[in-house]
Coordinates of C-alpha atoms in Angstrom, one line a residue:
M277 CA 0.0 35.4 -5.6
A278 CA -2.2 33.2 -8.5
K279 CA -3.0 30.0 -6.8
H280 CA -2.2 26.8 -7.6
E281 CA -4.5 24.5 -8.8
E282 CA -3.8 21.5 -6.9
T283 CA -1.6 22.2 -3.2
L284 CA 0.9 20.5 -2.7
M285 CA -2.1 19.1 0.3
E286 CA -4.1 17.4 -2.3
K287 CA -0.5 15.8 -3.6
I288 CA 0.1 14.7 -0.6
A289 CA -3.2 13.0 -0.5
E290 CA -3.0 11.8 -4.4
K291 CA 0.5 9.7 -2.5
I292 CA -1.3 8.4 0.8
H293 CA -3.9 7.4 -0.9
G294 CA -2.8 5.6 -3.6
H295 CA -2.8 5.1 -8.3
D296 CA -5.3 7.3 -10.0
S297 CA -8.9 5.6 -11.0
S298 CA -9.0 7.6 -13.7
S299 CA -6.0 5.6 -15.7
S300 CA -8.0 3.3 -16.6
S301 CA -4.9 2.0 -18.8
D302 CA -3.2 0.2 -17.0
S303 CA -3.7 -3.8 -16.1
D304 CA -6.7 -5.6 -14.1
D305 CA -4.1 -7.3 -12.3
D306 CA -2.0 -5.0 -11.8
K307 CA -5.5 -2.0 -10.4
P308 CA -6.3 -2.4 -7.2
S309 CA -10.1 -2.3 -6.4
E310 CA -12.2 0.1 -5.6
S311 CA -12.7 -0.8 -2.0
S312 CA -9.0 -1.3 -1.3
V313 CA -9.2 2.2 -2.8
K314 CA -11.1 3.4 -0.3
A315 CA -9.9 1.7 2.3
K316 CA -6.6 3.4 2.1
F317 CA -8.7 6.8 2.6
F318 CA -8.4 5.9 6.4
P319 CA -3.9 6.6 6.5
A320 CA -5.0 10.1 5.4
D321 CA -7.6 10.7 7.5
V322 CA -5.1 10.2 10.8
F323 CA -2.9 12.3 9.4
L324 CA -4.3 15.1 8.3
W325 CA -5.8 14.3 11.5
R326 CA -10.1 14.1 10.5
N327 CA -10.7 11.6 12.9
K328 CA -8.9 13.1 16.4
K329 CA -9.3 10.0 18.3
V330 CA -7.4 8.1 15.0
S331 CA -5.1 10.2 15.0
A332 CA -3.6 10.7 18.6
G333 CA -4.0 7.0 19.5
A334 CA -2.2 6.6 17.1
L335 CA 0.4 9.2 17.5
G336 CA -0.3 7.1 21.8
A337 CA 1.1 3.7 20.8
A338 CA 3.9 4.6 18.3
T339 CA 5.0 6.9 21.0
V340 CA 4.7 4.0 23.2
I341 CA 5.9 1.6 21.7
W342 CA 9.4 3.8 20.9
T343 CA 9.5 4.6 24.3
L344 CA 9.2 0.2 25.2
F345 CA 12.1 0.1 22.4
E346 CA 13.9 2.8 23.1
L347 CA 14.7 3.8 25.9
L348 CA 13.5 1.3 28.2
E349 CA 15.9 -0.9 25.9
Y350 CA 13.0 -3.6 25.7
N351 CA 13.2 -6.8 23.5
L352 CA 10.6 -8.2 21.2
L353 CA 10.5 -11.1 23.1
T354 CA 11.2 -10.1 26.4
L355 CA 8.0 -7.4 26.2
V356 CA 5.6 -10.7 24.9
C357 CA 6.9 -12.2 27.8
H358 CA 6.6 -9.4 30.1
L359 CA 2.9 -9.0 29.1
S360 CA 1.8 -13.2 29.1
I361 CA 2.7 -13.1 32.5
L362 CA 0.6 -10.4 33.3
V363 CA -2.3 -11.4 31.5
L364 CA -1.9 -14.9 32.9
A365 CA -1.4 -14.1 37.0
L366 CA -4.2 -11.4 36.1
L367 CA -6.5 -14.2 34.7
F368 CA -5.5 -16.9 37.5
L369 CA -6.5 -14.4 40.6
W370 CA -9.9 -13.8 38.7
S371 CA -10.6 -16.4 38.4
S372 CA -9.9 -18.1 41.7
A373 CA -11.6 -15.4 42.4
T374 CA -15.3 -15.8 40.9
T375 CA -15.4 -19.2 43.9
F376 CA -15.3 -17.1 46.3
I377 CA -17.6 -14.2 44.8
R378 CA -20.4 -16.6 42.9
K379 CA -19.8 -14.7 39.8
S380 CA -18.6 -17.2 36.5
P381 CA -14.9 -17.2 35.2
P382 CA -13.7 -14.7 32.9
H383 CA -14.6 -14.4 28.8
I384 CA -11.4 -15.2 27.0
P385 CA -13.0 -13.2 23.6
Q386 CA -11.3 -15.4 19.8
V387 CA -9.8 -13.8 17.8
Q388 CA -11.5 -12.9 14.1
I389 CA -9.8 -10.8 11.4
P390 CA -12.1 -9.9 8.7
K391 CA -10.9 -11.7 5.6
E392 CA -11.5 -9.4 3.2
P393 CA -9.6 -6.4 4.4
V394 CA -6.4 -8.6 4.8
L395 CA -7.1 -9.6 1.1
E396 CA -7.8 -5.8 -0.1
F397 CA -4.1 -5.0 2.2
A398 CA -2.1 -7.7 0.8
E399 CA -3.4 -6.5 -3.0
A400 CA -2.8 -2.7 -2.4
L401 CA 0.7 -3.8 -1.0
R402 CA 1.2 -6.0 -3.9
F403 CA 0.4 -3.1 -6.6
E404 CA 2.7 -0.7 -4.7
I405 CA 5.4 -2.6 -5.0
N406 CA 4.8 -3.7 -8.3
R407 CA 4.8 0.0 -9.2
A408 CA 8.3 0.8 -6.9
F409 CA 9.8 -2.2 -8.8
A410 CA 8.8 0.1 -12.1
V411 CA 10.1 3.2 -10.8
L412 CA 12.7 1.0 -10.8
R413 CA 13.7 -0.4 -13.5
D414 CA 12.5 3.0 -15.7
I415 CA 15.0 4.9 -13.7
A416 CA 17.6 2.2 -14.5
S417 CA 17.1 1.6 -18.0
E418 CA 15.9 4.7 -19.3
R419 CA 19.6 6.4 -19.4
D420 CA 18.6 9.7 -17.9
L421 CA 21.0 10.9 -15.8
K422 CA 19.4 13.3 -13.7
K423 CA 16.6 10.7 -12.3
F424 CA 20.0 9.2 -11.7
L425 CA 22.2 11.5 -10.0
S426 CA 18.7 12.8 -8.0
V427 CA 17.9 8.9 -6.9
I428 CA 21.3 8.6 -6.0
A429 CA 22.1 11.0 -3.9
G430 CA 19.0 10.4 -2.0
L431 CA 19.4 7.2 -1.6
W432 CA 23.1 8.1 -0.5
V433 CA 21.6 10.8 1.9
L434 CA 18.7 8.0 3.2
S435 CA 21.9 5.6 3.4
V436 CA 23.5 8.8 5.8
V437 CA 20.5 8.3 8.1
G438 CA 20.7 5.0 9.0
N439 CA 23.9 6.2 10.3
W440 CA 22.5 8.9 12.7
C441 CA 19.0 5.9 14.3
N442 CA 18.0 2.7 13.9
F443 CA 15.4 2.1 12.0
L444 CA 12.6 2.0 14.8
T445 CA 13.5 5.9 15.7
L446 CA 14.1 6.7 12.3
F447 CA 10.1 5.4 11.6
Y448 CA 9.4 7.0 14.6
I449 CA 10.5 10.4 13.2
V450 CA 9.0 9.4 9.9
F451 CA 5.4 9.0 11.8
V452 CA 5.8 12.1 13.8
L453 CA 6.7 14.0 11.2
L454 CA 3.8 12.9 8.9
Q455 CA 1.3 13.3 12.2
T456 CA 2.1 17.3 12.3
V457 CA 3.3 18.3 8.7
P458 CA 0.7 17.7 6.6
V459 CA -1.7 19.7 8.7
L460 CA 0.5 22.4 9.4
Y461 CA 0.8 22.9 5.8
E462 CA -3.0 22.6 5.6
K463 CA -3.5 25.3 8.6
Y464 CA 0.3 27.4 7.3
E465 CA -1.2 27.0 3.8
D466 CA -1.7 30.6 3.0
K467 CA 1.8 31.4 4.6
V468 CA 3.7 28.5 3.3
D469 CA 3.2 28.6 -0.6
P470 CA 4.8 32.0 -1.3
F471 CA 7.5 29.8 1.2
A472 CA 8.1 26.9 -0.7
E473 CA 7.8 29.2 -4.5
K474 CA 11.0 31.0 -3.2
A475 CA 12.7 27.8 -2.3
M476 CA 11.4 25.6 -5.3
H477 CA 13.3 28.9 -7.9
E478 CA 16.4 29.1 -5.6
I479 CA 16.6 25.5 -6.6
K480 CA 16.6 25.3 -9.5
K481 CA 18.3 28.3 -10.6
Q482 CA 21.4 25.7 -8.5
Y483 CA 20.8 22.3 -10.4
A484 CA 20.5 24.5 -13.6
V485 CA 24.2 26.0 -13.0
F486 CA 25.2 22.0 -11.9
D487 CA 23.5 20.9 -15.1
A488 CA 25.3 23.5 -17.6
K489 CA 29.0 23.1 -15.4
V490 CA 29.4 19.3 -14.6
L491 CA 26.4 16.9 -15.8
S492 CA 26.1 18.3 -19.3
K493 CA 30.6 17.9 -19.5
I494 CA 29.5 14.6 -18.9
P495 CA 29.9 11.8 -21.4
R496 CA 26.8 10.0 -22.4
G497 CA 26.1 6.6 -24.0
P498 CA 24.0 7.2 -27.0
S499 CA 20.4 6.9 -26.6
K500 CA 17.7 5.0 -27.5
E501 CA 16.2 7.2 -30.9
K502 CA 19.7 6.8 -32.0
K503 CA 19.9 3.0 -31.4
K504 CA 16.4 2.5 -33.6
D505 CA 18.1 3.9 -36.0

């Protein structure tokens, strides 16, 4: 089988990395800075397990959060209060013990958040939101029935999945899939690609039948070119 010029793994990385830097036609206001694009390489490294410690830490943190809020049924306010009680009790005991062991009291560090990464993240987030709105606007205004129905079907499936589980569980499932599927595909790419090609061929075949029997018979409004004439 001929090798694809761009594998599925590269497509996943492109989606994670963001907008391609070669598209110079975008305006400077809507295009994130070069530093923000570089900063977005970090999630790809986490999902592909380039740094195993960071990836394992992210997966472990997500698992702990899901366990606390779903299995143990903690809510956010209760968790914050219990952690605050624990920290205050430890600091109080430590401060009281310093008078007997003649050591300096505990030093509480100040929280310092660098300004530039926050601004870069906000700029990249603004760009992605605007791009998502642009895609939705194009789908709603281009009179492309196939694309419109596919988006409606995807949103409907997502709403059905949302009825089965809450947002936190759904987010955790998606996060675990992002942590496992890309790295497994990268490892077994040669075995997955032939199966994916067969699946895509069958999907296109079934869609062509559906298009011929259903979609092609739906009356459509006048196209944009006819309106211009």
